[in-house]
Amino acid sequence: MSVLELRNISKSFGNNHVLNNVSISFNEGEIHSIIGENGAGKSTLIKIIGGIYTHDSGEILIDGKKVELHNPLEASAAGIGIVHQELSVAGNMTVAQNVFVNHEPTKFLGFVDFKKMNEMSAEEFKKIGIAIDPTALVSSLSVGMQQVVEIVKVLSQNVRILILDEPTSSLSDKETNNLFQLLDLLKSRGTCIIFISHKLDEIKRLSDHVTVLRDGNFVGTLEKGEYDENTIISMMVGRDLGNLYPPKAKQRGGEVLLRTENFSRKGKFEDISIEFRKGEITGIFGLVGAGRTELAWSLFGADSHDSGKEYFLGKEVNFKSPNQAIKAGLCYLTEDRKGNGLFVGMDVKDNVVVSNISDVVSPAGMLQSNKITEVARKYIEDLDIHPDNCENFLVKSLSGGNQQKVLFAKWLYANPKLLIVDEPTRGIDVGAKAKIHNMLRELADNGLGIVMISSELPEILGLSDSVAVMHEGRLVEVLENDNLSEQDVLSRAFNQGGEEHE
Ligand SMILES: Nc1ncnc2c1ncn2[C@@H]1O[C@H](COP(=O)(O)OP(=O)(O)OP(=O)(O)O)[C@@H](O)[C@H]1O
Ligand SMILES: [Mg+2]
């Protein structure tokens, strides 16, 4: 039965028409996915259901009755719970406080029962198979775990309509699997689940219905059995994408740009000796906790290391700050674009030039605003950032995937020799993803060295010239990517079979 129905919903921001007459019906006991390119209007639609934005026209019905949801509290009272795309957990509160914010268990006289709250919270995490210290501060957790907290926070509210906007973008495979099992369970109990993702395998695994949006328009709803990847993709982008990955490096064995010897940071990674070369894309794969991001942070000078050596462009270096690394020609595109990648409250053009500000300063020391705009426009065009006149927009008003592209522009403008990209296509739709892959290959062909950390195995296999596999802080093996299989890489990531590196 239809629990939630949207009728002819329209919404504009200024003269940007983001949703045009969108009608969708969502049933109880079903998982209904929404898919569409970056900026198609998915998150906006969800925020309308959640009472965060008001729609310009159209109706929302719950159980067949028209409702007005003026704010998130009213939506929540109507049984709607939303896990938003951008994290909203409070870093300075504990895990349990985050989960039970506004509905804390209380004791006599209304005091918060912390003991009970911690126990209840541990119980909630157990449901999705995750052991976590309920008293840990959320800021001390990895992005992936913060995402888990965000999800558990909503799950603990026993909602009737559960909406998840790209919930798995920072989760490991295991966490994702646990979440999906829980979604299956909630579905069997009658919960109506709305699921947004760019990952087609997730969509296929979960969905009873799939609705495709394109440029704010409803394209169609498909039922299980009716859809496959190609149908979905062509409905999303209005064309076939063909081969999704670019060819491999034309030449291998170029100059070594960065090299480490026994590089170690206690408790994070150990004894890493590796080389990254000009003109090549080296993938780094490992399960969550393998130490990939930690290694990148230390190479880039955002963290220290305890022992071992780092050589960049033939010279031994010891970067004490990211600034020193950037000046030398080493850049790092963060996996946490909101936390430490972009200034979301500033406009697009200032975010693009900030990594290389001296380039837009006149000989007299003045910022040249014309040049800043020109640079921003070039990247907006090159990277196909939407909307295409967004140089003066605040970054936070762009869709998630377009924010990611702004992050790319920022680092490309710093003109690096070696670029480390950490989860470069997180939150990017299939079409734009192929463009970013092609762009990375083109940059490598033009002499840039690229190190790509990614949790998506198809992306690692599709794009990398060689794959460095890490397991619990150690480098297991660097594999040349001549038709590597998922199994080749995964068995090493789990450190099964292969050689033991004790
Ligand atoms: N607060 C806002 N102010 C102005 N424009 C906005 C605002 N929020 C969203 N938009 C615009 O609405 C459009 C749709 O954005 P939305 O976030 O809904 O896309 P999306 O489908 O969720 O994309 P993604 O897959 O990248 O997350 C974009 O063009 C975006 O720039
Ligand atoms: Mg979105």
Coordinates of C-alpha atoms and ligand atoms in Angstrom, one line a residue:
M1 CA 0.0 0.0 0.0
S2 CA 1.1 3.5 -0.7
V3 CA 2.5 5.1 2.4
L4 CA 4.0 8.2 1.0
E5 CA 2.9 9.9 -2.2
L6 CA 4.4 12.9 -4.0
R7 CA 2.2 14.7 -6.5
N8 CA 3.6 17.2 -9.0
I9 CA 6.3 18.5 -6.7
S10 CA 8.2 21.5 -8.1
K11 CA 11.0 23.5 -6.6
S12 CA 13.2 26.3 -7.8
F13 CA 16.2 28.1 -6.3
G14 CA 16.1 31.5 -7.9
N15 CA 15.7 30.7 -11.6
N16 CA 17.3 27.3 -11.2
H17 CA 14.4 24.9 -11.7
V18 CA 15.5 22.0 -9.6
L19 CA 12.4 19.8 -9.6
N20 CA 9.6 19.9 -12.2
N21 CA 6.3 18.2 -11.5
V22 CA 7.8 15.1 -9.9
S23 CA 5.2 12.5 -8.8
I24 CA 6.3 9.2 -7.1
S25 CA 4.5 6.8 -4.9
F26 CA 6.3 4.8 -2.2
N27 CA 4.9 1.6 -0.6
E28 CA 5.2 0.0 2.8
G29 CA 7.5 -3.0 3.1
E30 CA 9.4 -2.0 0.0
I31 CA 12.8 -0.5 -0.9
H32 CA 12.4 2.2 -3.5
S33 CA 15.6 3.7 -4.9
I34 CA 16.1 7.0 -6.5
I35 CA 18.9 7.4 -9.0
G36 CA 20.0 10.3 -11.2
E37 CA 23.1 12.3 -12.2
N38 CA 24.7 14.8 -9.9
G39 CA 22.4 17.7 -9.5
A40 CA 19.4 15.8 -10.7
G41 CA 17.5 17.0 -7.6
K42 CA 17.5 13.8 -5.4
S43 CA 18.7 15.4 -2.2
T44 CA 16.4 18.4 -2.8
L45 CA 13.4 16.1 -3.1
I46 CA 14.4 14.3 0.1
K47 CA 14.8 17.6 2.0
I48 CA 11.3 18.6 0.9
I49 CA 10.0 15.3 2.4
G50 CA 12.0 16.0 5.5
G51 CA 10.5 19.5 6.0
I52 CA 13.9 21.2 5.4
Y53 CA 12.9 22.9 2.1
T54 CA 9.3 23.9 1.2
H55 CA 8.2 23.0 -2.3
D56 CA 6.8 25.7 -4.6
S57 CA 3.9 23.6 -5.7
G58 CA 2.5 20.1 -5.5
E59 CA 1.3 17.8 -2.7
I60 CA 2.6 15.4 -0.2
L61 CA 0.3 12.6 1.0
I62 CA 0.9 10.2 3.9
D63 CA -1.5 7.2 4.1
G64 CA -3.6 9.0 1.4
K65 CA -4.0 12.2 3.4
K66 CA -2.5 15.5 2.4
V67 CA 0.1 16.8 4.9
E68 CA 2.1 19.9 5.3
L69 CA 5.6 19.4 6.7
H70 CA 6.9 22.8 7.7
N71 CA 10.0 21.7 9.5
P72 CA 12.1 18.6 10.4
L73 CA 10.2 18.1 13.7
E74 CA 6.9 17.8 11.9
A75 CA 8.4 15.3 9.4
S76 CA 9.8 13.3 12.3
A77 CA 6.4 13.3 14.0
A78 CA 4.9 12.0 10.8
G79 CA 7.2 9.0 11.1
I80 CA 9.9 10.1 8.6
G81 CA 13.6 9.6 9.4
I82 CA 16.3 10.7 7.1
V83 CA 20.0 9.9 6.9
H84 CA 21.3 12.9 5.0
Q85 CA 24.1 12.9 2.4
E86 CA 26.3 15.3 4.3
L87 CA 27.2 14.2 7.9
S88 CA 25.4 16.0 10.6
V89 CA 26.8 14.3 13.7
A90 CA 28.2 16.5 16.5
G91 CA 31.9 15.8 16.9
N92 CA 32.1 17.2 20.4
M93 CA 29.5 14.7 21.7
T94 CA 29.8 11.0 22.5
V95 CA 28.5 8.3 20.2
A96 CA 25.6 7.6 22.6
Q97 CA 24.7 11.3 22.9
N98 CA 24.5 11.6 19.2
V99 CA 22.3 8.6 18.8
F100 CA 19.9 9.7 21.5
V101 CA 19.9 13.4 21.0
N102 CA 16.4 14.8 21.7
H103 CA 15.2 11.4 22.9
E104 CA 17.6 10.6 25.8
P105 CA 16.4 8.0 28.3
T106 CA 15.8 9.7 31.6
K107 CA 15.7 8.7 35.3
F108 CA 13.7 10.1 38.2
L109 CA 13.3 13.9 37.9
G110 CA 14.1 13.8 34.2
F111 CA 17.9 13.6 34.5
V112 CA 19.5 11.8 31.6
D113 CA 20.3 8.2 32.4
F114 CA 23.8 8.0 30.9
K115 CA 24.3 4.4 31.9
K116 CA 21.2 3.3 30.2
M117 CA 21.8 5.5 27.2
N118 CA 25.2 3.9 26.7
E119 CA 23.8 0.4 27.0
M120 CA 20.9 1.2 24.7
S121 CA 23.3 2.7 22.2
A122 CA 25.6 -0.3 22.2
E123 CA 22.5 -2.4 21.6
E124 CA 21.5 -0.4 18.6
F125 CA 25.0 -0.8 17.1
K126 CA 24.9 -4.5 17.7
K127 CA 21.9 -4.7 15.5
I128 CA 24.1 -3.8 12.5
G129 CA 26.9 -5.9 13.8
I130 CA 29.2 -3.2 14.9
A131 CA 31.1 -3.0 18.2
I132 CA 31.7 0.6 19.2
D133 CA 32.5 2.4 22.5
P134 CA 29.4 4.5 23.2
T135 CA 31.4 6.9 25.2
A136 CA 33.9 7.7 22.5
L137 CA 33.8 11.3 21.1
V138 CA 32.5 11.3 17.5
S139 CA 35.3 13.5 16.4
S140 CA 37.8 10.8 17.2
L141 CA 36.1 8.4 14.8
S142 CA 36.9 7.8 11.1
V143 CA 34.6 9.3 8.5
G144 CA 33.2 5.8 7.9
M145 CA 32.3 5.3 11.6
Q146 CA 30.8 8.7 11.8
Q147 CA 28.5 7.7 9.0
V148 CA 27.6 4.6 10.9
V149 CA 26.7 6.7 13.9
E150 CA 24.5 8.9 11.7
I151 CA 22.7 5.9 10.4
V152 CA 22.2 4.3 13.8
K153 CA 20.9 7.6 15.1
V154 CA 18.0 7.5 12.6
L155 CA 17.4 3.8 12.9
S156 CA 17.0 4.1 16.7
Q157 CA 13.9 6.2 16.2
N158 CA 11.7 3.4 14.8
V159 CA 10.6 5.4 11.8
R160 CA 7.9 4.2 9.3
I161 CA 9.5 6.0 6.3
L162 CA 13.2 5.6 6.3
I163 CA 15.2 7.7 3.8
L164 CA 18.9 7.2 3.2
D165 CA 20.7 9.6 0.9
E166 CA 24.0 8.0 -0.2
P167 CA 24.4 6.2 3.1
T168 CA 27.3 3.9 2.0
S169 CA 29.6 6.5 0.5
S170 CA 32.0 6.2 3.4
L171 CA 31.3 2.7 4.6
S172 CA 33.4 -0.4 4.2
D173 CA 32.0 -3.5 2.4
K174 CA 31.4 -5.1 5.7
E175 CA 29.5 -2.2 7.2
T176 CA 27.6 -1.8 4.0
N177 CA 26.6 -5.5 4.1
N178 CA 25.4 -5.2 7.7
L179 CA 23.4 -2.2 6.8
F180 CA 21.7 -4.0 3.9
Q181 CA 20.8 -6.9 6.0
L182 CA 19.2 -4.6 8.5
L183 CA 17.3 -2.8 5.7
D184 CA 16.0 -6.2 4.5
L185 CA 14.8 -6.8 8.1
L186 CA 13.1 -3.4 8.4
K187 CA 11.4 -3.9 5.0
S188 CA 10.0 -7.3 6.1
R189 CA 8.5 -5.5 9.1
G190 CA 6.7 -3.1 6.8
T191 CA 9.0 0.0 6.8
C192 CA 8.9 2.0 3.6
I193 CA 12.6 2.6 2.6
I194 CA 13.8 5.2 0.1
F195 CA 17.3 4.7 -0.9
I196 CA 19.6 7.0 -2.9
S197 CA 22.9 5.8 -4.3
H198 CA 25.1 6.1 -7.3
K199 CA 26.3 2.5 -6.9
L200 CA 24.3 0.4 -9.4
D201 CA 25.2 -2.9 -7.7
E202 CA 23.6 -1.6 -4.5
I203 CA 20.6 -0.4 -6.4
K204 CA 20.2 -3.9 -7.9
R205 CA 20.8 -5.7 -4.7
L206 CA 18.1 -3.8 -2.8
S207 CA 15.4 -2.2 -4.9
D208 CA 11.8 -3.3 -5.4
H209 CA 11.4 -0.1 -7.4
V210 CA 13.8 2.3 -9.0
T211 CA 12.9 5.8 -10.0
V212 CA 15.1 7.7 -12.3
L213 CA 15.3 11.5 -12.2
R214 CA 17.0 13.6 -14.9
D215 CA 17.5 17.4 -14.6
G216 CA 14.7 17.6 -12.1
N217 CA 12.3 15.6 -14.2
F218 CA 10.7 12.3 -13.5
V219 CA 11.9 9.9 -16.2
G220 CA 10.3 6.7 -15.0
T221 CA 9.9 4.0 -12.3
L222 CA 11.0 0.5 -12.9
E223 CA 10.0 -2.7 -11.1
K224 CA 12.3 -5.4 -9.9
G225 CA 13.0 -7.7 -12.9
E226 CA 12.4 -4.8 -15.3
Y227 CA 15.7 -3.0 -14.8
D228 CA 19.3 -3.7 -15.5
E229 CA 22.4 -1.5 -15.4
N230 CA 22.1 -0.4 -19.1
T231 CA 18.5 0.5 -18.9
I232 CA 19.1 2.6 -15.7
I233 CA 22.2 4.3 -17.2
S234 CA 20.5 5.2 -20.4
M235 CA 17.5 6.6 -18.6
M236 CA 19.8 8.6 -16.3
V237 CA 22.0 10.2 -19.0
G238 CA 19.8 9.8 -22.0
R239 CA 22.5 7.8 -23.9
D240 CA 24.7 4.7 -23.7
L241 CA 28.0 5.3 -22.0
G242 CA 29.9 2.5 -23.8
N243 CA 33.2 1.4 -22.3
L244 CA 33.4 2.9 -18.8
Y245 CA 37.2 2.9 -18.3
P246 CA 40.0 4.6 -20.3
P247 CA 43.0 2.6 -21.6
K248 CA 46.0 1.9 -19.4
A249 CA 49.3 3.9 -19.3
K250 CA 50.9 4.2 -22.7
Q251 CA 54.3 3.8 -21.1
R252 CA 55.4 2.4 -17.9
G253 CA 58.7 2.7 -15.9
G254 CA 58.8 6.5 -16.0
E255 CA 60.8 8.6 -13.5
V256 CA 60.2 7.8 -9.8
L257 CA 58.5 10.9 -8.3
L258 CA 58.0 9.7 -4.7
R259 CA 59.7 6.9 -2.9
T260 CA 59.7 5.7 0.7
E261 CA 61.9 3.4 2.6
N262 CA 60.6 1.6 5.7
F263 CA 58.2 4.5 6.3
S264 CA 56.3 4.0 9.6
R265 CA 53.9 5.6 12.0
K266 CA 53.2 3.7 15.1
G267 CA 49.7 2.1 15.2
K268 CA 48.9 3.3 11.7
F269 CA 51.3 1.9 9.1
E270 CA 54.6 0.1 9.2
D271 CA 57.6 -0.4 7.1
I272 CA 56.2 0.9 3.9
S273 CA 58.7 0.9 1.0
I274 CA 57.0 1.9 -2.2
E275 CA 57.6 4.0 -5.4
F276 CA 55.2 6.1 -7.4
R277 CA 56.1 7.0 -11.0
K278 CA 55.4 9.8 -13.5
G279 CA 52.8 9.0 -16.1
E280 CA 51.2 6.1 -14.1
I281 CA 48.2 5.6 -11.9
T282 CA 49.0 3.5 -8.8
G283 CA 45.9 2.3 -7.0
I284 CA 46.1 1.7 -3.3
F285 CA 43.6 -0.9 -2.1
G286 CA 42.9 -2.2 1.4
L287 CA 40.0 -2.8 3.7
V288 CA 39.0 -0.2 6.2
G289 CA 41.8 0.1 8.8
A290 CA 44.5 -1.0 6.3
G291 CA 46.2 2.4 6.8
R292 CA 45.8 3.9 3.3
T293 CA 44.6 7.3 4.3
E294 CA 47.0 7.5 7.2
L295 CA 49.9 6.8 4.9
A296 CA 48.8 9.5 2.5
W297 CA 48.5 12.0 5.4
S298 CA 52.0 11.3 6.5
L299 CA 53.5 11.5 3.0
F300 CA 51.7 14.8 2.5
G301 CA 53.0 16.3 5.8
A302 CA 49.5 16.5 7.4
D303 CA 50.7 14.0 9.9
S304 CA 54.2 13.1 11.1
H305 CA 56.0 9.7 10.8
D306 CA 58.1 8.0 13.3
S307 CA 60.8 6.3 11.2
G308 CA 61.8 5.6 7.7
K309 CA 62.5 7.9 4.8
E310 CA 60.6 9.8 2.1
Y311 CA 62.2 11.0 -1.2
F312 CA 60.4 13.4 -3.5
L313 CA 61.8 14.2 -6.9
G314 CA 65.1 12.5 -6.0
K315 CA 65.7 14.4 -2.7
E316 CA 65.0 13.3 0.8
V317 CA 62.2 15.3 2.3
N318 CA 60.5 15.6 5.6
F319 CA 57.3 17.6 5.1
K320 CA 56.3 19.3 8.3
S321 CA 53.1 20.7 6.8
P322 CA 50.8 20.2 3.8
N323 CA 52.0 23.6 2.6
Q324 CA 55.6 22.4 2.2
A325 CA 54.4 19.4 0.3
I326 CA 52.1 21.5 -2.0
K327 CA 55.0 23.9 -2.7
A328 CA 57.2 20.9 -3.6
G329 CA 54.6 19.6 -6.0
L330 CA 52.8 17.0 -4.0
C331 CA 49.0 17.4 -3.5
Y332 CA 46.4 15.4 -1.7
L333 CA 42.7 15.3 -2.5
T334 CA 40.9 14.5 0.7
E335 CA 38.3 11.8 1.3
D336 CA 36.5 14.2 3.6
R337 CA 35.6 17.1 1.4
K338 CA 33.5 18.9 4.0
G339 CA 35.8 18.4 6.9
N340 CA 39.1 19.5 5.4
G341 CA 38.7 19.9 1.7
L342 CA 36.5 22.8 0.8
F343 CA 35.4 26.0 2.5
V344 CA 31.7 25.3 1.9
G345 CA 30.7 28.8 3.1
M346 CA 32.8 30.5 0.4
D347 CA 32.1 30.7 -3.2
V348 CA 33.3 28.3 -5.9
K349 CA 35.9 30.6 -7.5
D350 CA 37.7 31.4 -4.2
N351 CA 37.8 27.6 -3.4
V352 CA 39.5 26.9 -6.7
V353 CA 42.3 29.4 -6.4
V354 CA 43.0 29.0 -2.7
S355 CA 45.6 26.3 -3.2
N356 CA 47.7 28.5 -5.5
I357 CA 46.9 32.0 -4.4
S358 CA 50.2 33.5 -5.5
D359 CA 49.2 32.8 -9.1
V360 CA 46.3 35.2 -8.9
V361 CA 48.1 38.0 -7.2
S362 CA 49.4 40.9 -9.3
P363 CA 53.0 42.1 -9.1
A364 CA 51.8 44.8 -6.8
G365 CA 50.4 42.2 -4.4
M366 CA 46.7 42.6 -5.2
L367 CA 44.3 39.8 -5.8
Q368 CA 43.2 40.0 -9.4
S369 CA 39.5 39.2 -9.4
N370 CA 39.2 39.0 -13.2
K371 CA 41.9 36.3 -13.2
I372 CA 40.2 34.4 -10.4
T373 CA 36.9 34.4 -12.3
E374 CA 38.7 33.3 -15.5
V375 CA 40.5 30.4 -13.8
A376 CA 37.3 29.3 -12.1
R377 CA 35.4 29.4 -15.4
K378 CA 38.0 27.3 -17.1
Y379 CA 37.7 24.5 -14.5
I380 CA 33.9 24.7 -14.5
E381 CA 34.0 24.1 -18.2
D382 CA 36.8 21.5 -18.2
L383 CA 35.3 19.4 -15.3
D384 CA 31.7 20.0 -16.4
I385 CA 30.7 21.5 -13.1
H386 CA 26.9 22.3 -12.8
P387 CA 25.4 24.7 -13.0
D388 CA 27.8 26.1 -15.5
N389 CA 27.6 29.7 -14.2
C390 CA 28.4 28.8 -10.6
E391 CA 31.7 30.6 -10.1
N392 CA 30.0 33.0 -7.6
F393 CA 27.8 30.4 -5.9
L394 CA 28.6 29.2 -2.4
V395 CA 30.0 25.7 -2.5
K396 CA 27.4 24.5 -0.1
S397 CA 24.6 25.2 -2.6
L398 CA 26.1 22.8 -5.2
S399 CA 25.0 19.2 -5.3
G400 CA 27.4 16.7 -3.6
G401 CA 29.0 15.5 -6.8
N402 CA 29.6 18.9 -8.1
Q403 CA 31.3 19.9 -4.8
Q404 CA 33.6 17.0 -5.4
K405 CA 34.5 18.4 -8.8
V406 CA 35.3 21.8 -7.3
L407 CA 37.7 19.9 -5.0
F408 CA 39.4 18.5 -8.0
A409 CA 39.7 21.9 -9.6
K410 CA 41.3 23.2 -6.5
W411 CA 44.1 20.7 -6.6
L412 CA 44.7 20.7 -10.3
Y413 CA 45.1 24.5 -10.1
A414 CA 48.0 23.9 -7.7
N415 CA 49.8 22.3 -10.6
P416 CA 51.2 19.2 -8.8
K417 CA 53.8 16.7 -10.0
L418 CA 52.2 13.9 -8.0
L419 CA 48.6 14.0 -7.0
I420 CA 47.2 11.6 -4.3
V421 CA 43.5 11.2 -4.7
D422 CA 41.6 9.6 -1.8
E423 CA 38.2 8.2 -2.9
P424 CA 38.1 10.6 -5.8
T425 CA 34.7 9.6 -7.1
R426 CA 32.8 9.4 -3.9
G427 CA 29.3 10.6 -4.5
I428 CA 29.9 11.1 -8.3
D429 CA 27.3 9.7 -10.7
V430 CA 28.3 7.1 -13.4
G431 CA 28.6 9.6 -16.2
A432 CA 30.6 12.2 -14.3
K433 CA 32.7 9.3 -12.9
A434 CA 33.7 8.2 -16.3
K435 CA 34.7 11.8 -17.1
I436 CA 36.9 11.9 -13.9
H437 CA 38.5 8.6 -14.8
N438 CA 39.3 9.9 -18.3
M439 CA 40.6 13.1 -16.8
L440 CA 42.9 11.2 -14.4
R441 CA 44.2 9.1 -17.3
E442 CA 44.8 12.2 -19.4
L443 CA 46.6 13.9 -16.6
A444 CA 48.8 10.9 -16.2
D445 CA 49.5 10.8 -20.0
N446 CA 50.6 14.4 -19.7
G447 CA 53.2 13.4 -17.1
L448 CA 51.4 13.7 -13.8
G449 CA 51.9 10.9 -11.3
I450 CA 48.7 9.7 -9.7
V451 CA 48.1 7.7 -6.6
M452 CA 44.5 6.6 -6.2
I453 CA 43.1 5.4 -2.9
S454 CA 39.8 3.8 -3.5
S455 CA 37.5 1.3 -1.7
E456 CA 35.8 0.5 -5.0
L457 CA 37.5 -2.5 -6.4
P458 CA 36.1 -2.1 -10.0
E459 CA 37.5 1.4 -10.0
I460 CA 40.9 0.3 -8.8
L461 CA 41.0 -2.5 -11.4
G462 CA 39.6 -0.4 -14.2
L463 CA 41.9 2.5 -13.8
S464 CA 45.2 1.6 -12.1
D465 CA 48.4 0.6 -13.9
S466 CA 49.6 -1.1 -10.7
V467 CA 47.8 -1.9 -7.4
A468 CA 49.4 -1.6 -4.0
V469 CA 47.5 -3.8 -1.6
M470 CA 47.6 -3.0 2.1
H471 CA 46.5 -5.0 5.1
E472 CA 46.5 -3.8 8.7
G473 CA 49.1 -1.1 8.1
R474 CA 51.5 -3.1 6.0
L475 CA 52.1 -3.2 2.3
V476 CA 51.3 -6.8 1.2
E477 CA 52.3 -6.6 -2.4
V478 CA 52.4 -4.2 -5.4
L479 CA 50.7 -6.0 -8.4
E480 CA 51.1 -5.0 -12.0
N481 CA 47.7 -4.6 -13.4
D482 CA 47.7 -6.9 -16.4
N483 CA 44.2 -8.2 -16.2
L484 CA 44.1 -8.5 -12.4
S485 CA 41.0 -10.1 -11.1
E486 CA 39.0 -8.9 -8.0
Q487 CA 40.0 -12.2 -6.4
D488 CA 43.7 -11.4 -6.9
V489 CA 43.4 -8.2 -5.1
L490 CA 40.9 -9.2 -2.4
S491 CA 42.8 -12.3 -1.3
R492 CA 45.8 -10.1 -0.6
A493 CA 43.7 -7.4 1.1
F494 CA 42.5 -10.1 3.5
N495 CA 46.1 -11.4 3.5
Q496 CA 44.9 -14.9 2.8
G497 CA 47.0 -17.4 0.8
G498 CA 49.8 -15.2 -0.6
E499 CA 53.0 -14.6 1.4
E500 CA 52.7 -13.8 5.1
H501 CA 54.4 -10.5 6.0
E502 CA 54.9 -10.9 9.7
Ligands
LIG1 N1 20.3 25.5 -1.0 C1 20.4 25.6 -2.3 N2 20.5 26.8 -2.9 C2 20.6 26.9 -4.2 N3 20.7 25.9 -5.1 C3 20.6 24.7 -4.5 C4 20.5 24.5 -3.1 N4 20.4 23.1 -2.9 C5 20.5 22.5 -4.1 N5 20.6 23.4 -5.1 C6 20.7 23.2 -6.5 O1 19.7 22.2 -6.8 C7 20.2 21.3 -7.8 C8 19.9 19.9 -7.4 O2 20.8 19.6 -6.3 P1 20.6 18.2 -5.4 O3 21.5 18.4 -4.2 O4 19.2 18.0 -5.1 O5 21.2 17.2 -6.4 P2 21.4 15.6 -6.2 O6 20.6 14.9 -7.3 O7 21.3 15.2 -4.8 O8 23.0 15.5 -6.7 P3 24.2 14.6 -6.1 O9 24.1 13.2 -6.7 O10 25.4 15.3 -6.6 O11 24.1 14.6 -4.6 C9 21.6 21.6 -8.1 O12 21.7 22.3 -9.3 C10 22.0 22.5 -6.9 O13 23.0 23.4 -7.3
MG2 MG 22.5 14.6 -3.4

